[in-house]
Short mmCIF file of C-alpha atoms in Angstrom, two decimals:
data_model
loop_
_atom_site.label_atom_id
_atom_site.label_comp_id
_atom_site.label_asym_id
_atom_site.label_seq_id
_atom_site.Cartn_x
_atom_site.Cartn_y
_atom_site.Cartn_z
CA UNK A 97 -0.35 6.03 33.83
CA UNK A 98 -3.57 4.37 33.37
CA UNK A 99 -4.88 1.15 31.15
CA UNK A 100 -2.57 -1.31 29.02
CA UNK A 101 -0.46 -0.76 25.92
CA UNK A 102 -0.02 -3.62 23.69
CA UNK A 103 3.28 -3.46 21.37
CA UNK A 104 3.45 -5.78 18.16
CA UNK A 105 6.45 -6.40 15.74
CA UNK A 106 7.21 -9.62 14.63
CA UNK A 107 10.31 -10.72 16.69
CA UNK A 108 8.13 -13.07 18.91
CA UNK A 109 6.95 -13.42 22.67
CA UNK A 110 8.03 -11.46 25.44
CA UNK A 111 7.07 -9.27 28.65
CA UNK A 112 8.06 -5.33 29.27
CA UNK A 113 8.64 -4.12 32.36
CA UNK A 114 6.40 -2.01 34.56
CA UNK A 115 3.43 0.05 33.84
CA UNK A 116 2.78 -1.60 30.58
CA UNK A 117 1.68 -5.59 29.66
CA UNK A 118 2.92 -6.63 25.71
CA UNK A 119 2.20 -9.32 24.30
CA UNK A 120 5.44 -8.92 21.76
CA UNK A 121 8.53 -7.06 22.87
CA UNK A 122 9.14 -3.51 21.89
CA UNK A 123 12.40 -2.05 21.05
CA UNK A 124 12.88 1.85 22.79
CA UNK A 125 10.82 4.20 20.62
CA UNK A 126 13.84 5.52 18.99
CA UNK A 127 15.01 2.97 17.65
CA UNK A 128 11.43 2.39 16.05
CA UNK A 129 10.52 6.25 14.50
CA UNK A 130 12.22 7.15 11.70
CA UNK A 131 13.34 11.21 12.03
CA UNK A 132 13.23 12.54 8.79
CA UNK A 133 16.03 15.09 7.69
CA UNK A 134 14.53 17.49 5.32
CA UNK A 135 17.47 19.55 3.49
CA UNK A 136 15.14 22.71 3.61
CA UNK A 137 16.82 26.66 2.30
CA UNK A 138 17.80 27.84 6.12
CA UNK A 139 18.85 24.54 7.64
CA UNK A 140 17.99 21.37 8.15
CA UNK A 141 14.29 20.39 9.47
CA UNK A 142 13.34 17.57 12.17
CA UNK A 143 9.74 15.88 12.73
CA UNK A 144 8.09 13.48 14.00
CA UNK A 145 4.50 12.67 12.67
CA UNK A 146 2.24 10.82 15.40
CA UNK A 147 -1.16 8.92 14.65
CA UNK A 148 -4.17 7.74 16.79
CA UNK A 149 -6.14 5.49 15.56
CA UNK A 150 -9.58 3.28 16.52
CA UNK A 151 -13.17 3.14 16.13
CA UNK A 152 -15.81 5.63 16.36
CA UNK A 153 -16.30 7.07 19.58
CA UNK A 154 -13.44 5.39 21.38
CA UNK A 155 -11.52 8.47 22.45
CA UNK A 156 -9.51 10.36 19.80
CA UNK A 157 -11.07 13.46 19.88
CA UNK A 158 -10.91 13.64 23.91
CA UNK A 159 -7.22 12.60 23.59
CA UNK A 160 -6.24 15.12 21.38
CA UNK A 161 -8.27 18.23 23.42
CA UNK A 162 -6.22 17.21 26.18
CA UNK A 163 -3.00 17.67 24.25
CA UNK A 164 -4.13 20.73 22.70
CA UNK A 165 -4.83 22.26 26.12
CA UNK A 166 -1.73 20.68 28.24
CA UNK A 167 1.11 20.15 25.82
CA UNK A 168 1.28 23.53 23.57
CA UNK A 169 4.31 22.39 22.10
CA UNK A 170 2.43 19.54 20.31
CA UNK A 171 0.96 20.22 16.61
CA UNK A 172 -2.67 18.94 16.58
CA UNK A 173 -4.09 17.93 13.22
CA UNK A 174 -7.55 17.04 13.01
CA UNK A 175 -8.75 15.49 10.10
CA UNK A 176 -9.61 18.07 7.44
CA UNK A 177 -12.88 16.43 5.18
CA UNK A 178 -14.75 19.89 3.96
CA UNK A 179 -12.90 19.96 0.55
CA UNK A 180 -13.24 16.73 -0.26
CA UNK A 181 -17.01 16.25 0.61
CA UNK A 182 -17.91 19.90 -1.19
CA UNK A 183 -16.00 17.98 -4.62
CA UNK A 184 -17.64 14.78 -4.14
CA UNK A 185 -21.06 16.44 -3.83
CA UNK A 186 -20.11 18.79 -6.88
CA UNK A 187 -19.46 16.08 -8.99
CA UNK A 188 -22.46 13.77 -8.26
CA UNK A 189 -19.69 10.98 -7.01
CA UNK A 190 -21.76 7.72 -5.33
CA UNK A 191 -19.15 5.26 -3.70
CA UNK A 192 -20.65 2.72 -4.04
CA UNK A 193 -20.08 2.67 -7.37
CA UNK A 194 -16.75 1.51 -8.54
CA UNK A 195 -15.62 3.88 -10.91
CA UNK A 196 -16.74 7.18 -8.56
CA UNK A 197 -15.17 4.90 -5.36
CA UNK A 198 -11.46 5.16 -7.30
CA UNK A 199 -12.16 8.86 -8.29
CA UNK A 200 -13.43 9.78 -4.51
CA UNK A 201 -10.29 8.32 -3.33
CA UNK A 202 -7.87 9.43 -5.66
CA UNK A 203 -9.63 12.74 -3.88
CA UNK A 204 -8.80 11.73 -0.01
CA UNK A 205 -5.33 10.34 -1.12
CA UNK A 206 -4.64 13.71 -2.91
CA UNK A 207 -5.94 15.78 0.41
CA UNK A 208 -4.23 13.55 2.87
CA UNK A 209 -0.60 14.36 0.95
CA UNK A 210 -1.04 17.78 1.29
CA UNK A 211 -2.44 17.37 4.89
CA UNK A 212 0.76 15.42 5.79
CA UNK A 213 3.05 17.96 4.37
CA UNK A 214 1.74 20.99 6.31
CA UNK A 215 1.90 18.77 9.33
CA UNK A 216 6.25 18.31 8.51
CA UNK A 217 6.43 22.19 9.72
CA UNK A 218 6.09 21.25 13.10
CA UNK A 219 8.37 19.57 15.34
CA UNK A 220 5.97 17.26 16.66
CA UNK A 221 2.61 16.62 14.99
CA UNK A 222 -0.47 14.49 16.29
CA UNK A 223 -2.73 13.49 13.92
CA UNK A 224 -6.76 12.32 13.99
CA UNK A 225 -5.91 9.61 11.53
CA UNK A 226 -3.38 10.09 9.20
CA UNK A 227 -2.64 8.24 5.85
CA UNK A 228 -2.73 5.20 7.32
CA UNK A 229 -6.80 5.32 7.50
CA UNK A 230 -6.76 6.65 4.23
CA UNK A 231 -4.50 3.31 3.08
CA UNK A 232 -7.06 1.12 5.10
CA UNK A 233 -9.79 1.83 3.78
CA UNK A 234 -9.09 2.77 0.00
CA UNK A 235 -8.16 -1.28 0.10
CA UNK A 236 -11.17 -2.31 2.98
CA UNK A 237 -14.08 -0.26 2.25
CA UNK A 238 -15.53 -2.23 -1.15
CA UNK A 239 -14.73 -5.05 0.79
CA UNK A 240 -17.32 -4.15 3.64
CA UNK A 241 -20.03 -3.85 1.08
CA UNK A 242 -19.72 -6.91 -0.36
CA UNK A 243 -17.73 -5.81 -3.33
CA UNK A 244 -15.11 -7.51 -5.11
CA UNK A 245 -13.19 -4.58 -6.35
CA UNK A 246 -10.09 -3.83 -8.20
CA UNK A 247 -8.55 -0.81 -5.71
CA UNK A 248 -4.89 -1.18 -5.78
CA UNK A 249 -3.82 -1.44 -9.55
CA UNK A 250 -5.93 1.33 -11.21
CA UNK A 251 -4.81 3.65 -7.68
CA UNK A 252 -1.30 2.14 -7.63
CA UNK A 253 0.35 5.54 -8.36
CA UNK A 254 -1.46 7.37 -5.79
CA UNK A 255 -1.45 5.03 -3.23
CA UNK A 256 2.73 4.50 -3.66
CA UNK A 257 2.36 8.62 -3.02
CA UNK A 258 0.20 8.22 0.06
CA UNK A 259 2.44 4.86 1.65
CA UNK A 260 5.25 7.96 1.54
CA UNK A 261 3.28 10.22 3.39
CA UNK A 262 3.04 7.52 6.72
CA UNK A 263 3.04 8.49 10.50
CA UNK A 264 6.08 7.42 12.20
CA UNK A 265 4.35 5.45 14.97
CA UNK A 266 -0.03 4.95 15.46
CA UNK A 267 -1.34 4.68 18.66
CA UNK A 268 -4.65 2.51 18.28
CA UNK A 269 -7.18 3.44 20.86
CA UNK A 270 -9.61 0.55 21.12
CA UNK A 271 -12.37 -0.25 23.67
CA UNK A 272 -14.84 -3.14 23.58
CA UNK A 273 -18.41 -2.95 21.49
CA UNK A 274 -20.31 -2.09 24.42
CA UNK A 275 -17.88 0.63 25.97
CA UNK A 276 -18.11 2.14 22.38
CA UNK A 277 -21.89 1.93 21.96
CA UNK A 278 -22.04 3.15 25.58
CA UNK A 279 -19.76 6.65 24.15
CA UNK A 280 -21.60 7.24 21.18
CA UNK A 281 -24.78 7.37 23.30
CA UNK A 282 -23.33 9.69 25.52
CA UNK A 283 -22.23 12.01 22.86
CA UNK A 284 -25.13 13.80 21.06
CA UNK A 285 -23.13 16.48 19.35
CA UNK A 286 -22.02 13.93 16.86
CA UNK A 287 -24.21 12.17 14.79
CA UNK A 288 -21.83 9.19 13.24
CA UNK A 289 -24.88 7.66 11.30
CA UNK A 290 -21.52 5.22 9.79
CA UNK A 291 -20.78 3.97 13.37
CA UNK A 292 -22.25 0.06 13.66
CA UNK A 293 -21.16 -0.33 9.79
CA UNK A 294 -17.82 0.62 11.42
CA UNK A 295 -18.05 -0.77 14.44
CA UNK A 296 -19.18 -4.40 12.73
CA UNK A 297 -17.50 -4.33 8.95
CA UNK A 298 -14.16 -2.34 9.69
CA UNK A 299 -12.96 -3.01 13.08
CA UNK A 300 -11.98 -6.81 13.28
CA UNK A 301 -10.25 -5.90 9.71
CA UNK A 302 -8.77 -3.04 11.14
CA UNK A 303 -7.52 -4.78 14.87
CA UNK A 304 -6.26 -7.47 12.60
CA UNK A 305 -4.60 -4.64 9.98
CA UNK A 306 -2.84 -2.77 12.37
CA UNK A 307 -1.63 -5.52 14.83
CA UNK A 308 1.03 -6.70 12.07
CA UNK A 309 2.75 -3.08 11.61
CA UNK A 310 5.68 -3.10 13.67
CA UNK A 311 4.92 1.09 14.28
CA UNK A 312 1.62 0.71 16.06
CA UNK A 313 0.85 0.11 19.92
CA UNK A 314 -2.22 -0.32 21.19
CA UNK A 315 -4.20 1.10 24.73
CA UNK A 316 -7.23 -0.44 25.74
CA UNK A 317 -9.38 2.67 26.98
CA UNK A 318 -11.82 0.24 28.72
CA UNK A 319 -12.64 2.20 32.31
CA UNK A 320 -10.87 5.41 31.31
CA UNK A 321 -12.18 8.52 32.42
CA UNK A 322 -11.49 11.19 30.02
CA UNK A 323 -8.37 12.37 32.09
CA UNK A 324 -6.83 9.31 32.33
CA UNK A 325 -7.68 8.35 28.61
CA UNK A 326 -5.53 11.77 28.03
CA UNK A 327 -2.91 11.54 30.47
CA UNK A 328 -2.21 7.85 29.24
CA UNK A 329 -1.63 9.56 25.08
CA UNK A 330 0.07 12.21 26.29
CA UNK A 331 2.85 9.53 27.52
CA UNK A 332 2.70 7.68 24.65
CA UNK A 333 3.52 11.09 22.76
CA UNK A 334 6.37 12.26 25.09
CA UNK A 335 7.97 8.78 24.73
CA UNK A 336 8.23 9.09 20.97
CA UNK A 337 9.20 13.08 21.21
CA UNK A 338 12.15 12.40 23.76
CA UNK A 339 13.02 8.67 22.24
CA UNK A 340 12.00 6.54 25.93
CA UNK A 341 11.34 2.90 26.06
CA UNK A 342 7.89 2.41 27.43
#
């Protein structure tokens, strides 16, 4: 196993054992994922939902190929935008204006349900973001743009849906500014004209977000070839499959 996982919850300071440095202690995976029963016509239903998470370019996309190719077993959901871009465009929507913003998200909270439920068929499911993002910035984005906004009031309904709709446990990738620049320039099939605006606006909101949910870890990709960066998620997901402490 390669790099260093970071585990938050909020019981204070301590150290885990081997392989892994923590800044907070971290209870055995099981104890942490909730399995959902689903009474379901045929039998009961079990499923865990999985999440990475992290900036542009870090490594999500590299992670995931390597589960797709080397554990089968493992449901790969990658983030599904088409629909909800095609509507936005249809309709004219600019988001940075505040009434299109809460209509364009009341569009991403609506896909992301129904993105989350296909993803309950499978035993185990690894998402490219999952509701979580969608949560984050809903609530982050006006704020990134200078904007004083009213967000979770007027979307209070949807966003109680979307809070249901949660991944079990997030793994945040992150990587310092200049290993991320240093990706993106390396990658020139993807354009991500949103990247420093991401990179500088989201991320210290987002490091800062995520660190106080007791259902995220965190692996510094720093140094990681792609193999390692892959081999390193991969045991992250078999740990929450089988129910190991890290």
């Amino acid at each position: 196993f390669y790099g260093q996982v970071y585990f938050f919850d909020s019981l204070g300071a301590g150290k885990l054992p081997a392989l892994f440095s923590s800044f907070l202690p971290f209870p055995p995976v099981h104890a942490m994922i909730e399995v959902r029963n689903e009474d379901q016509e045929g039998g009961d239903t079990m499923s865990i939902t999985l999440s990475l998470q992290g900036c542009m370019a870090v490594g999500k996309t590299t992670a995931l190929r390597y589960l797709e190719e080397n554990v089968p077993e493992v449901h790969i959901s990658c983030e599904s935008t088409a629909r909800v871009i095609a509507e936005v465009r249809r309709r004219g929507l600019n988001k940075n204006q505040y009434a299109d913003y809460l209509e364009i998200q009341r569009l991403w909270i609506e896909n992301e349900i129904e993105r989350w439920e296909l993803a309950r068929n499978w035993p185990c499911t690894v998402m490219d973001f999952g509701a979580e993002e969608i949560e984050f910035y809903t609530l982050h984005y006006p704020q990134s743009i200078g904007c004083d906004w009213a967000v979770e009031a007027p979307l209070a309904d949807a966003l109680a849906r979307l809070r249901a709709c949660m991944p079990d446990r997030i793994l945040f990738l992150d990587a310092s500014a200049e290993t991320l620049r240093r990706r993106k320039a390396g990658d020139a099939a993807r354009s991500r004209t949103f990247f420093e605006h991401h990179l500088n606006h989201f991320m210290p909101q987002k490091r800062k977000w995520f660190a106080e949910k007791p259902n995220t870890d965190f692996l510094c990709t720093d140094g990681m070839t792609p193999l390692q960066l892959g081999q390193s998620v991969r045991t992250w997901v078999d740990a929450c499959r089988f129910g190991q402490n890290l």
